[in-house]
Coordinates of C-alpha atoms in Angstrom, one line a residue:
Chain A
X1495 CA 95.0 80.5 128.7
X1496 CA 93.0 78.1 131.2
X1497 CA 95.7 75.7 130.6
X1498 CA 98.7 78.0 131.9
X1499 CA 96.7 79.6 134.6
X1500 CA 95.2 76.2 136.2
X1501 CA 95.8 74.2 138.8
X1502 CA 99.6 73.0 138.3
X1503 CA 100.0 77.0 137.9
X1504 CA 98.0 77.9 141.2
X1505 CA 100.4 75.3 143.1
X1506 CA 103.5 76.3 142.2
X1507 CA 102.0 79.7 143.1
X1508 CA 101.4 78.4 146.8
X1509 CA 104.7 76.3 147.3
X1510 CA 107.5 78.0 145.3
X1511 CA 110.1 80.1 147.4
X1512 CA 110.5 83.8 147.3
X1513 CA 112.8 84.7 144.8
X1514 CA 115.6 87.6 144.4
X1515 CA 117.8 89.4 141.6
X1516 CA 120.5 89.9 143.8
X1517 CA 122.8 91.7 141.1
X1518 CA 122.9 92.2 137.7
X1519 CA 126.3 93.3 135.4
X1520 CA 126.7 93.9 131.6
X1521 CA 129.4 95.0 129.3
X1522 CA 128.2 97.7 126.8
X1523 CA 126.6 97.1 124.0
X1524 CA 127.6 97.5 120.6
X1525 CA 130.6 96.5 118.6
X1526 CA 133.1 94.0 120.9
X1527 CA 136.3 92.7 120.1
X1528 CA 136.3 89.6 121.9
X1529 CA 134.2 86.4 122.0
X1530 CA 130.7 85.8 123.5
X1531 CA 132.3 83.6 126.1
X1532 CA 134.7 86.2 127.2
X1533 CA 132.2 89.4 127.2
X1534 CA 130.3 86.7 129.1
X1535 CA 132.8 86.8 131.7
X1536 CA 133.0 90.6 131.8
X1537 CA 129.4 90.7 132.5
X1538 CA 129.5 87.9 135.1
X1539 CA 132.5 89.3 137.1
X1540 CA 130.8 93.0 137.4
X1541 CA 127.5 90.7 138.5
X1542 CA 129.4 89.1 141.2
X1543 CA 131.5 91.8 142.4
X1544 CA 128.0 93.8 143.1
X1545 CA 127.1 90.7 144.7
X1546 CA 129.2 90.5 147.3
X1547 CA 129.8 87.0 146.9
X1548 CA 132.3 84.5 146.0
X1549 CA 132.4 82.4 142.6
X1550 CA 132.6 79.5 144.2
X1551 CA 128.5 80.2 146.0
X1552 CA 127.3 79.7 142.7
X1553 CA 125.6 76.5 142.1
X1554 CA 124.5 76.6 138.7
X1555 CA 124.8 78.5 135.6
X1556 CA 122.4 79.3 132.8
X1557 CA 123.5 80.9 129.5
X1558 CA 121.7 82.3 126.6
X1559 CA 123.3 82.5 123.7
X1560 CA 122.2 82.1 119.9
X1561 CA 124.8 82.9 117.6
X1562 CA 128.1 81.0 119.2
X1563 CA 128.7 78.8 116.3
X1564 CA 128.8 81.3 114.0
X1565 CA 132.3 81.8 116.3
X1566 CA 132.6 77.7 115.8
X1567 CA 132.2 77.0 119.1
X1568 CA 129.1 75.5 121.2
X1569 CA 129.2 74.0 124.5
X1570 CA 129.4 77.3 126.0
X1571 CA 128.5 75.9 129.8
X1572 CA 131.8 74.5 130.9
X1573 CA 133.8 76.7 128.9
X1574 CA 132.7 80.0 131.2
X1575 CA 131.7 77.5 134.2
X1576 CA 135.8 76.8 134.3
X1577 CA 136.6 80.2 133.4
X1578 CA 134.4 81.2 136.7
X1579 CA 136.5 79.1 138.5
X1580 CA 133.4 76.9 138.8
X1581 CA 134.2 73.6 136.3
X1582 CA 132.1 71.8 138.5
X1583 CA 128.8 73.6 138.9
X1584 CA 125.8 72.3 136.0
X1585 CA 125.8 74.7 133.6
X1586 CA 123.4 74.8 130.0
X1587 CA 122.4 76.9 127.2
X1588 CA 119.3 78.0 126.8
X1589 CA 117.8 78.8 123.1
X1590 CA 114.6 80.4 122.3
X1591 CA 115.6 82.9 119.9
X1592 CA 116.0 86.5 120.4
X1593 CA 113.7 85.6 124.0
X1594 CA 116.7 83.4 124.9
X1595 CA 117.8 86.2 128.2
X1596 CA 114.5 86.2 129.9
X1597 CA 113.5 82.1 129.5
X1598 CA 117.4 81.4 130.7
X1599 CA 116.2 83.9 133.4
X1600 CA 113.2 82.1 133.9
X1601 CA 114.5 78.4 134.0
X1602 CA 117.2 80.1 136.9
X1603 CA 114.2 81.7 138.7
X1604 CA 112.2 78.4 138.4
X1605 CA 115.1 76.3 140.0
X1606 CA 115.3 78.5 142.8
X1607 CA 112.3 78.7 143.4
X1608 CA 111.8 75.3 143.7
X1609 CA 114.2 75.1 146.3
X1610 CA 116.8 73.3 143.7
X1611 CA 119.1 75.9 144.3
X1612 CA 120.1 78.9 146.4
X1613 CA 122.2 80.9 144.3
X1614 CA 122.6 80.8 140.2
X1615 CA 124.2 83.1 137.7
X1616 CA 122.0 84.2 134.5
X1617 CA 124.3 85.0 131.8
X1618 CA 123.0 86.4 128.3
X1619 CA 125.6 86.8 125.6
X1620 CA 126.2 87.4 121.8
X1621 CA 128.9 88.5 119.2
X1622 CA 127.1 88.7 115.8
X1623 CA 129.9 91.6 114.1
X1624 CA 132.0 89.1 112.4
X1625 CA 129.7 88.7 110.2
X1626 CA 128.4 90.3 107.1
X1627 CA 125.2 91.4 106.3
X1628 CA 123.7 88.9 104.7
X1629 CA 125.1 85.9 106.4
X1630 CA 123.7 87.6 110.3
X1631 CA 120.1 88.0 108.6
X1632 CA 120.6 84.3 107.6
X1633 CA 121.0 83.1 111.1
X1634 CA 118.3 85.2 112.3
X1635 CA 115.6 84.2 109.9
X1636 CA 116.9 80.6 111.1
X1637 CA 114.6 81.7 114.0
X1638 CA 111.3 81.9 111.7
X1639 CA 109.6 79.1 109.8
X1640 CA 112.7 78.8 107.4
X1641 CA 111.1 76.3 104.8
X1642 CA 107.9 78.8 104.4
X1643 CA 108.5 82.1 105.2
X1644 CA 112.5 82.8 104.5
X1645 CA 112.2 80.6 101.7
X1646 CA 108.9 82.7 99.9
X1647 CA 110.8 85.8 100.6
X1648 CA 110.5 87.3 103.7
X1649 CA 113.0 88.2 106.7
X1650 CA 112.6 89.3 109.9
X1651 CA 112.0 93.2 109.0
X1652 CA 109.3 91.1 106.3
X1653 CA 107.6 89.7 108.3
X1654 CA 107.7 92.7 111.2
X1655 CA 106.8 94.7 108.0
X1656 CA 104.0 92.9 107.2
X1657 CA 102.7 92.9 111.1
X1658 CA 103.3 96.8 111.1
X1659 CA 100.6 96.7 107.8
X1660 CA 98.2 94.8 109.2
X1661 CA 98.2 96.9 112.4
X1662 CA 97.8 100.1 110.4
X1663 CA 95.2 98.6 108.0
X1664 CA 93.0 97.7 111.4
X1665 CA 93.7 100.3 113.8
X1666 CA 95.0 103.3 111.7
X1667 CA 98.6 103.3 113.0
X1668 CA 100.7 106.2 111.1
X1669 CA 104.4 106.1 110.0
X1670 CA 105.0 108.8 112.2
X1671 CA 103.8 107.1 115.4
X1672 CA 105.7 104.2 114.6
X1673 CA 108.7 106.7 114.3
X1674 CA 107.6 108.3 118.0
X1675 CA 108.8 105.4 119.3
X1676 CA 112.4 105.4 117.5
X1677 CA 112.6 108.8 118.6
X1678 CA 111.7 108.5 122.3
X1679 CA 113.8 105.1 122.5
X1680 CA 117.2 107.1 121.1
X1681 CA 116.2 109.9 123.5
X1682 CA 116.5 107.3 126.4
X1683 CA 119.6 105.6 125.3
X1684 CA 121.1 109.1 125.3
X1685 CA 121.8 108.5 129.2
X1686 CA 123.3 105.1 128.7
X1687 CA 126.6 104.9 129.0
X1688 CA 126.0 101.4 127.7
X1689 CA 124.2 101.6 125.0
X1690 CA 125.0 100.7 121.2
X1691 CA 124.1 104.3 119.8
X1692 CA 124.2 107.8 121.3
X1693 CA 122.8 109.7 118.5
X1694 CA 119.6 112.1 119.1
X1695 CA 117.0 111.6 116.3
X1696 CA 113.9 113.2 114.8
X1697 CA 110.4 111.9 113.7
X1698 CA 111.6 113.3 110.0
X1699 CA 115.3 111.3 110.1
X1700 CA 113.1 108.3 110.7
X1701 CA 110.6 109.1 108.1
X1702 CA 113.5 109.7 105.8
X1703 CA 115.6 106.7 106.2
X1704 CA 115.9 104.2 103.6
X1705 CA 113.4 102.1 103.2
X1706 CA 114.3 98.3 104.8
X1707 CA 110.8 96.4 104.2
X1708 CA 107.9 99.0 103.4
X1709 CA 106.6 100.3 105.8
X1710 CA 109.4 99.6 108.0
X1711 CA 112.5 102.4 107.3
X1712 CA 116.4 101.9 108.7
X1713 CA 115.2 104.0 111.9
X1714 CA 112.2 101.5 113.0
X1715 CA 114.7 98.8 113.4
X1716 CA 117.1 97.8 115.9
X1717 CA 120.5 97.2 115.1
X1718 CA 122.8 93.6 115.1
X1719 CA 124.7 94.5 118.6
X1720 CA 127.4 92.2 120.3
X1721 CA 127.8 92.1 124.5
X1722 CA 127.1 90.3 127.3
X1723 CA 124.6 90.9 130.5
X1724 CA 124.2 88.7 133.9
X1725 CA 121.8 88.6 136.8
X1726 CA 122.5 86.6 140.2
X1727 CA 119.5 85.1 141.1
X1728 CA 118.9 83.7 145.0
X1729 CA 116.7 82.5 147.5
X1730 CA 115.4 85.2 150.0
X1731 CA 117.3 83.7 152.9
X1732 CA 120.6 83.4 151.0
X1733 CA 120.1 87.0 149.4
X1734 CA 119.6 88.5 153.0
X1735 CA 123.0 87.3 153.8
X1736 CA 124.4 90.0 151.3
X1737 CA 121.6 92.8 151.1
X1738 CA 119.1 95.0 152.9
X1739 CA 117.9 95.7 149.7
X1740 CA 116.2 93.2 148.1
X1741 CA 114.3 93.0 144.7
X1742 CA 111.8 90.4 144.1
X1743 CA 110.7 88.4 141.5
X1744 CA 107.0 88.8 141.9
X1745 CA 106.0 87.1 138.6
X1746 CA 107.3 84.7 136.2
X1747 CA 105.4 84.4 132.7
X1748 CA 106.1 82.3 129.8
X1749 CA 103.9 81.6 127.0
X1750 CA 104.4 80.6 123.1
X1751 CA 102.4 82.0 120.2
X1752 CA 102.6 79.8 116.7
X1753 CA 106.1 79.9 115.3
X1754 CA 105.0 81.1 112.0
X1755 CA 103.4 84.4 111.4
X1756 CA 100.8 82.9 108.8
X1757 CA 99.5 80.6 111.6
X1758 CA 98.3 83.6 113.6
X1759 CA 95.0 84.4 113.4
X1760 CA 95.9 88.1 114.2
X1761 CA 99.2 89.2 112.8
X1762 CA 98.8 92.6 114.5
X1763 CA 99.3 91.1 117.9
X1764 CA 101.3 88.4 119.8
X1765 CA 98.9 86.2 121.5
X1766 CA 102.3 84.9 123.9
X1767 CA 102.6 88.2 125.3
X1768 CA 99.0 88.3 126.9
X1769 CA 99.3 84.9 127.7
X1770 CA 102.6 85.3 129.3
X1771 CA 101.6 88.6 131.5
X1772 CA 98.4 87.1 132.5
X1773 CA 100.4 84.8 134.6
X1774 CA 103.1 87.6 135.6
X1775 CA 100.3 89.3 136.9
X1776 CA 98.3 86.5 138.3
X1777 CA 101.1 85.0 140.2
X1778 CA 102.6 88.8 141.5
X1779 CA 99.0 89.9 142.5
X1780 CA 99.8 93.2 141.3
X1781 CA 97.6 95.7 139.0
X1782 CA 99.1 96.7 135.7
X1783 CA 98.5 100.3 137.4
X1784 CA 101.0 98.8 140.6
X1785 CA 103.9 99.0 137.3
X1786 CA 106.5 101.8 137.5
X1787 CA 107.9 101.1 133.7
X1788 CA 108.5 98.7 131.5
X1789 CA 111.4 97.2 129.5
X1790 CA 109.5 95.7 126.2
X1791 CA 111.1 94.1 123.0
X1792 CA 111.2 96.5 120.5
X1793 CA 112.9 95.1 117.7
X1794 CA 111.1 97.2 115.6
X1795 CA 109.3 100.2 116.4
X1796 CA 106.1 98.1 115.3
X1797 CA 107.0 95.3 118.3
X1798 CA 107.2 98.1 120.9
X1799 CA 103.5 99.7 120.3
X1800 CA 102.4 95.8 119.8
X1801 CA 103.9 94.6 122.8
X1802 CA 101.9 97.8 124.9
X1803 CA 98.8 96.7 123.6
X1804 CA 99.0 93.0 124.3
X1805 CA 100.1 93.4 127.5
X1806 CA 96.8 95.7 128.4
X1807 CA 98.3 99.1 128.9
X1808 CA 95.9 100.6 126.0
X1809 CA 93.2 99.4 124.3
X1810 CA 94.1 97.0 121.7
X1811 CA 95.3 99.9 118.8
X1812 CA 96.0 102.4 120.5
X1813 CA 99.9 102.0 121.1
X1814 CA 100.8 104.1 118.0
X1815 CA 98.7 107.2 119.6
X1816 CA 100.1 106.8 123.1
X1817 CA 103.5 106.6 122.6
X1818 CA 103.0 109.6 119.7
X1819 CA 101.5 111.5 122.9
X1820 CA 104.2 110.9 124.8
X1821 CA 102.8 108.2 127.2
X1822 CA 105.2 106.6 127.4
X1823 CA 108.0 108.9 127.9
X1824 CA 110.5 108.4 130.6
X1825 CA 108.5 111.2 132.6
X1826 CA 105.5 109.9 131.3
X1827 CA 102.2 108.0 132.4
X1828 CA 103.7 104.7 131.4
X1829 CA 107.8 104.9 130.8
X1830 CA 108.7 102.3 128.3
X1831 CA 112.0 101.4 127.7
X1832 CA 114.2 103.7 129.8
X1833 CA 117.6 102.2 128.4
X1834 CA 117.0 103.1 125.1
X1835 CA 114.8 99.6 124.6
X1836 CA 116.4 97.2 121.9
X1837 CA 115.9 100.1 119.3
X1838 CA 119.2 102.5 120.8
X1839 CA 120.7 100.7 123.5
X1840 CA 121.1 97.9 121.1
X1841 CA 120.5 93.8 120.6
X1842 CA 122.9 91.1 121.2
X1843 CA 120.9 88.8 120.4
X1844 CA 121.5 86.3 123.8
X1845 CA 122.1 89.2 126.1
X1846 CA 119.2 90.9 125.3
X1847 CA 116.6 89.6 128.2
X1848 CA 119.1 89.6 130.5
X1849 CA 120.1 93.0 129.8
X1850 CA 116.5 94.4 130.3
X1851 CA 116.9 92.6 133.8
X1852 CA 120.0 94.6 134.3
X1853 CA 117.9 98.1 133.5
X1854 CA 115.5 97.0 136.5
X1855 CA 118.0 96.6 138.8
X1856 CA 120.1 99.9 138.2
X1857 CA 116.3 101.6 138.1
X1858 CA 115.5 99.9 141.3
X1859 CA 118.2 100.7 143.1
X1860 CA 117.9 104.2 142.1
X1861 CA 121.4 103.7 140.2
X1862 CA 120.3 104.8 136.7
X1863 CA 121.3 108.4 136.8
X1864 CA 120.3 110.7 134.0
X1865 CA 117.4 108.2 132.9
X1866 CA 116.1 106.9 136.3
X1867 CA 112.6 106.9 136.1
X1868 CA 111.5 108.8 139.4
X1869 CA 110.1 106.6 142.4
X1870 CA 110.2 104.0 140.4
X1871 CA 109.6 100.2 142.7
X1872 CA 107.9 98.0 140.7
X1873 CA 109.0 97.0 136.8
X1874 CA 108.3 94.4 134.1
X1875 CA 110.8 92.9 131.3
X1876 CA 108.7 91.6 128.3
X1877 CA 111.0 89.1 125.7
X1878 CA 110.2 88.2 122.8
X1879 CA 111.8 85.6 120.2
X1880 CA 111.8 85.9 116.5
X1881 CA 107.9 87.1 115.4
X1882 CA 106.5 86.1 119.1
X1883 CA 107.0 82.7 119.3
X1884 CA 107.9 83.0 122.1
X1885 CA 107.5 85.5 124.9
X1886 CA 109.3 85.6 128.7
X1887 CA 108.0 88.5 131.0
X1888 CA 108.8 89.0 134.4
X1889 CA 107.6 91.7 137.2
X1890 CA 110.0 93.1 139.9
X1891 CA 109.7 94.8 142.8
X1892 CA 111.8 96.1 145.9
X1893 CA 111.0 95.1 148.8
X1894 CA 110.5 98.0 151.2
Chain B
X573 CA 126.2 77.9 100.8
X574 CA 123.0 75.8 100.5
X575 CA 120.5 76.9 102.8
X576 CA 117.8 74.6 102.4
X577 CA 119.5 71.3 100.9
X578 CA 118.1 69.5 97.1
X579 CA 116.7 66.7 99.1
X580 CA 114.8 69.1 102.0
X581 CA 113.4 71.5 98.7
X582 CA 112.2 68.4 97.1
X583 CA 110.4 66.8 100.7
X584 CA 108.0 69.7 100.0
X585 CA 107.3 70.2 96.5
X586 CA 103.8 68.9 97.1
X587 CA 103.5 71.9 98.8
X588 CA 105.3 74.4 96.0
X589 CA 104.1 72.9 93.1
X590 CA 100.4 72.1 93.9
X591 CA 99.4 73.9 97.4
X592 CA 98.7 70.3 98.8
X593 CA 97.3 70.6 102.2
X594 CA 95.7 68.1 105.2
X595 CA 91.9 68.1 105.3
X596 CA 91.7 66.7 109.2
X597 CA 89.3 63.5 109.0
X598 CA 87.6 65.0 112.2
X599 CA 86.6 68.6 112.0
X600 CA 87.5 69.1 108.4
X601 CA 89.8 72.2 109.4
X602 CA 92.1 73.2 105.9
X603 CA 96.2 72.3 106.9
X604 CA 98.8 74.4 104.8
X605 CA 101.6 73.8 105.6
X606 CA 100.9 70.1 106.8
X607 CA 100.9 69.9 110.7
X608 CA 101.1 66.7 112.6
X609 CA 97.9 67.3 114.7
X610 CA 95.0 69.5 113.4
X611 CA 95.5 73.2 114.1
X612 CA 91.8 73.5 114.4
X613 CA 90.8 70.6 116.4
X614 CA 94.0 70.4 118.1
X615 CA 93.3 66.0 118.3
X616 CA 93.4 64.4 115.6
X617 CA 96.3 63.4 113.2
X618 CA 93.8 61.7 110.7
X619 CA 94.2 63.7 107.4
X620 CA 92.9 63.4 104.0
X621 CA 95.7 65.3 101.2
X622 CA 93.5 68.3 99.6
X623 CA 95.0 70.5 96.9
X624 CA 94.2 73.8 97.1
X625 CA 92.5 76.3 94.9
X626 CA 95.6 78.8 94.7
X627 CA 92.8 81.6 94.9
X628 CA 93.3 84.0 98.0
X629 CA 92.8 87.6 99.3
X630 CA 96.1 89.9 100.6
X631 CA 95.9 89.7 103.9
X632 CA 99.0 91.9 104.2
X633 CA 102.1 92.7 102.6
X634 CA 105.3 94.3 101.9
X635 CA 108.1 95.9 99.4
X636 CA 111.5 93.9 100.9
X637 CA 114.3 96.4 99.3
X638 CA 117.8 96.5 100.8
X639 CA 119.4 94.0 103.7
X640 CA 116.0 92.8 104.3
X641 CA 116.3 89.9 101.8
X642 CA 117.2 86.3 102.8
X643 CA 120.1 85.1 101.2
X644 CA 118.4 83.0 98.6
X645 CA 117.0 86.3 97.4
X646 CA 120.1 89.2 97.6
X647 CA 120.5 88.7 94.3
X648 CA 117.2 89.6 93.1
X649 CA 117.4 92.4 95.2
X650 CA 120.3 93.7 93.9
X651 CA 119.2 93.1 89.8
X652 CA 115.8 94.1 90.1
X653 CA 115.5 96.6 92.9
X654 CA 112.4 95.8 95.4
X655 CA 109.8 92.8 95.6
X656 CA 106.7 92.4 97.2
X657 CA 106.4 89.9 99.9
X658 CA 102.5 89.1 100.7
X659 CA 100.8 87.0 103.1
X660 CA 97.6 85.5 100.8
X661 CA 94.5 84.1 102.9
X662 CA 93.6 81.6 100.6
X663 CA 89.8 80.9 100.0
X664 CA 89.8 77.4 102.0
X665 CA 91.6 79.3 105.1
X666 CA 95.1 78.8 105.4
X667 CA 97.2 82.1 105.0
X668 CA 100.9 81.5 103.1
X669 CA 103.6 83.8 102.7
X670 CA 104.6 84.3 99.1
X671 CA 106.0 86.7 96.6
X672 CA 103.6 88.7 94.4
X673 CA 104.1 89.4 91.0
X674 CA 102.9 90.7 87.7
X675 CA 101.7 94.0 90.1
X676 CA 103.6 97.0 91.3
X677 CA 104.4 97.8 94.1
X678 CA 102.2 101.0 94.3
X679 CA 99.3 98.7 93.0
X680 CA 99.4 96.5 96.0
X681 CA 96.4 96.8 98.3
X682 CA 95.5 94.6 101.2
X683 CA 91.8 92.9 100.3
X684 CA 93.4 92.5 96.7
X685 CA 92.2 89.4 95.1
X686 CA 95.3 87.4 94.2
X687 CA 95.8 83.8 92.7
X688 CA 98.9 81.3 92.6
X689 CA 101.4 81.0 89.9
X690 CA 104.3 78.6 89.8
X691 CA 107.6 80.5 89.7
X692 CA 111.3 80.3 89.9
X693 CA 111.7 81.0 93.3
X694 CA 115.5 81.1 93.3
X695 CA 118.4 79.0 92.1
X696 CA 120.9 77.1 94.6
X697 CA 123.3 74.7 94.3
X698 CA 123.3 74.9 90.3
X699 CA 119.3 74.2 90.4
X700 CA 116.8 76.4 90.0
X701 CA 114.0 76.4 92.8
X702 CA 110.4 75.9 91.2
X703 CA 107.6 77.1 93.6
X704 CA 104.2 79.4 94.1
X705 CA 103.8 82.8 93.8
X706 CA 101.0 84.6 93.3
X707 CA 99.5 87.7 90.5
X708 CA 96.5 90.1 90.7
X709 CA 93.4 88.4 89.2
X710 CA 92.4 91.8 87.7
X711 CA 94.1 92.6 84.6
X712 CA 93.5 96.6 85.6
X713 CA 96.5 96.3 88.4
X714 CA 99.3 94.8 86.8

C-alpha cells in the first residue's frame, strides 16, 4: 500500500489535468444478435450523440473486450476505429478479465490526464450467447489460475463458493443475507429498461434455487450477458466546449490482489479492492461519507457484501447484515448498485465496467428515472476481474 | 478439445504426483505452486526443491454440482452427481485447491484434517490425468 500511495502517486496527484465523463451510451444488456464490434458501435454512437460532438474529435479509442475470439476475430481496435469513421486514431484492447471496462476506463482517464489527449472514447463490449454452457465457463475460468485451480476442480462459482464459506465460517454470514442481496439487486434492475432480467424475486426463490457450488444457489450468481457500453472521456477545457454540466473524475484506483485464490492470505476479502479505493479516495480527497452510492461487482451475491467490506463501508463482516437490513437499499443509508448491479442488469463480460460508468452518469444527471437515487452528486464504480485479481474503482462527482 | 495440452500436464507433474514445492534459500518461506521470486520475502529467486508432507487442514470448501464444473470435469458431474472442491492449508503453509474424496459431502467440515492421495484427476486426449487429491485422515468421516 505505501508503494501505490508514495511519491510517483502524490505527483501525478499535483500535475495531472482535471478529468471529465462527458457522455456515456450502452445498448441493453442481455441476449444480442449481433457481434461485439457492432453492439460496440451501438453503444459508441448513443455516447457521441449525447456528446455533442463529432467522430472525427476523437483522438483515441480504448476497448475492453474478453471474449472476441470466441467470435474468431481479435484486433478489435481498427475494426470499430474505421467503422467510427476514425481508421486513423490509435486504438487498443484492453484485458484484465471481467475488470477489463474500468482499467480500459482508467488507461483513457490516465492519458487525458496527462495531457496526451483531449478527448477519447471508452468502449466495453462482449457477446458470450453463441456459446454453450460449458465452453463460456471454459473461457472464464481461463481468467483463474487454470493449471491449479480449474484443473483441481473448481470454477468461478468454486472458487466464489469457497470465498462465500470462509466468510461465513469467520464472520457468520447466513444464506439468507447472501440472498438479500439477489433480492434487492433484481428489485433495482426492475427500473432498467436496460437490464438483462426484469423479474421480481424473493429471499425464498433464492434459497430455493438449484444448487450451483454449495453454498452458492442459481439466484447468487450473475448471468452470461452480451452488450456493449461507452464513456467519452475529456479534458475540462475541451468538455466545457459542449457542457455546463460537468462530471469529474475525482479518483482513479487500480490495484491487483494474487491471481490465485489459494495465494490469499484471506479468501474472505479482496486485498485489491482496499488497495485500489485507498488511492480513489486519497487522490479525490473525499470521505467515504462524501459517496452518494455505489456501483460494486457483484458477480456473486458473496462479491457484492465482500466488496462493501473492503472498501470500508462496514466493519470488515458485517456486509451480510447491512445489506439484509436494507442498508444498502436504493432509499437506503448506502445505495449499492442502483442498475440492478451485475446480479439483474446483467454481465457482458467487457462492457461491464464501463456499463457501471454509464449508471453514474444517467444518476448524475438526474436521468435515471424510476431508480435515481435522490440528490445523488458523488458516486464510485468498483471492478473486479476474475476472484480479485484485479480491481479498477473510480469516484465521480458533478461539479456544481 | 484439450485444454491443458500432454506436454503442459506433464511440465508439472512434480507438482501432482509428489507436492514438490521451493524452499526460498533466504527466508525459508514454503513455495506451492513454484513462483519465480519468493512469495514471502518477495527477493530472492534462490530455491531449494522441498516435497511436501501432503498433510493439511480444510481451509474451506465446496459441493461443485451442475454448470459449475470445468470442462475437464462435466462428465463426472453428470455420472456421479456432486464433488467436493476444497482448498487444504497444508502443514508447511501453502494452501492448494484440490478435490476431496473418500468423505461426503455432508461430512465436510472446515478445520477437517485432510491428507493427499494421488488420483485420476480426469482423462483428455485418450490419457488419463494422474494428480493429488486429498481424504479425511479419520476413518469416523468417510
Amino acid at each position: 500500500m505505501n508503494i501505490l500511495l508514495g511519491e510517483p502517486f502524490r505527483k501525478w496527484c499535483k500535475t495531472m489535468r482535471k478529468v471529465v465523463l462527458l457522455s456515456t451510451g450502452s445498448t441493453k444488456y442481455g441476449r444480442i444478435d449481433v457481434t461485439a464490434r457492432e453492439a460496440a458501435l451501438t453503444a459508441a454512437k448513443e455516447a457521441v450523440e449525447k456528446a455533442g460532438i463529432e467522430n472525427r474529435e476523437i483522438q483515441a479509442l480504448y476497448i475492453s473486450n474478453v471474449f472476441s475470439m470466441t467470435e474468431r476475430q481479435g484486433h478489435l481496435g481498427p475494426l470499430i476505429a474505421t467503422s467510427l469513421g476514425v481508421p486513423w486514431i490509435p486504438a487498443l484492447t484492453i484485458e484484465t478479465a471481467c475488470a477489463s471496462g474500468g482499467t480500459a476506463f482508467r488507461e483513457a482517464y490516465a492519458n487525458v490526464a496527462a495531457g496526451f489527449y483531449d478527448c477519447v472514447l471508452v468502449v466495453g463490449t462482449e457477446k458470450v450467447s453463441h456459446l454453450d454452457v460449458v465452453t463460456a465457463t471454459t473461457y472464464f475460468s481461463y481468467g483463474s489460475d487454470y493449471q491449479f485451480e480449474a484443473v483441481n476442480g473448481a470454477s468461478f462459482p468454486g472458487l466464489y463458493a469457497a470465498m462465500a464459506r470462509a466468510h461465513m465460517h469467520q464472520y457468520g454470514t447466513t444464506e439468507e443475507q447472501m440472498a438479500s442481496v439477489a433480492v434487492k439487486n433484481h428489485e433495482n434492475a426492475l427500473h432498467n429498461p436496460k437490464a438483462h432480467f426484469h423479474k421480481k424475486i424473493t429471499v425464498e426463490d433464492v434459497l430455493k434455487s438449484r444448487v450451483i457450488a454449495s453454498p452458492l444457489k442459481l439466484y447468487d450468481c450473475c448471468p452470461f450477458s452480451d452488450g456493449a457500453s461507452a464513456a467519452i472521456v475529456a479534458s475540462e477545457e475541451f468538455a466545457k466546449k459542449y457542457t455546463d454540466t460537468l462530471i469529474y473524475v475525482m479518483g482513479s484506483g487500480r490495484a491487483t490482489s494474487p491471481a490465485a485464490l489459494f495465494d490469499r492470505e484471506n479468501m474472505a476479502s479482496i486485498p485489491a479492492t482496499n488497495l485500489a479505493m485507498n488511492q480513489a479516495l486519497k487522490q479525490a480527497k473525499l470521505s467515504r461519507k462524501e459517496i452518494d452510492f455505489l456501483e460494486v461487482h457483484d458477480c456473486f451475491t458473496i462479491a457484492e457484501i465482500m466488496a462493501i467490506e473492503d472498501l470500508g463501508f462496514c466493519e470488515k463482516g458485517e456486509g451480510g447484515k447491512i445489506s439484509d437490513e436494507g442498508v444498502t437499499a436504493r432509499d437506503g443509508e448506502i445505495p449499492v448498485n442502483p442498475s440492478g448491479g451485475l446480479k439483474a442488469k446483467g454481465h457482458p463480460v467487457g462492457a461491464t465496467g464501463v456499463g457501471q460508468i454509464n449508471e453514474v452518469y444517467e444518476q448524475l444527471m438526474g436521468e435515471a428515472g424510476k431508480r435515481q437515487v435522490e440528490g445523488a452528486m458523488t458516486a464510485l464504480t468498483h471492478n473486479i476481474g476474475a476472484t480479485g485479481g484485479t480491481c479498477s474503482l473510480h469516484i465521480f462527482r458533478r461539479g456544481d | 478439445m484439450a485444454y491443458v495440452s500432454i506436454p503442459l500436464y506433464k511440465r508439472t507433474i512434480p507438482q501432482r504426483y509428489k507436492l514438490i514445492g521451493l524452499k526460498c534459500k533466504r527466508c525459508g518461506w514454503i513455495n506451492f505452486p513454484p513462483k519465480g521470486i519468493c512469495k514471502g520475502c518477495k527477493v530472492s529467486s534462490e530455491f531449494e526443491k522441498v516435497k511436501l508432507s501432503g498433510k493439511g487442514t480444510i481451509y474451506s470448501y465446496t459441493v461443485i454440482t451442475a454448470a459449475a464444473a470445468p470442462p475437464e470435469f462435466s462428465k463426472q458431474e453428470k455420472s456421479g452427481g456432486s464433488y467436493v472442491v476444497a482448498l487444504i492449508e497444508l502443514d508447511e503453509g501453502p494452501r492448494i485447491v484440490a478435490q476431496l474424496v473418500n468423505c461426503k459431502p455432508e461430512n465436510v467440515r472446515i478445520g477437517m484434517r485432510v491428507e493427499s492421495t494421488i488420483r485420476k484427476i480426469y482423462e483428455d486426449e485418450g490419457v488419463v490425468r494422474y494428480g493429488f487429491k486429498f481424504k479425511p485422515v479419520e476413518e469416523s468421516l468417510k
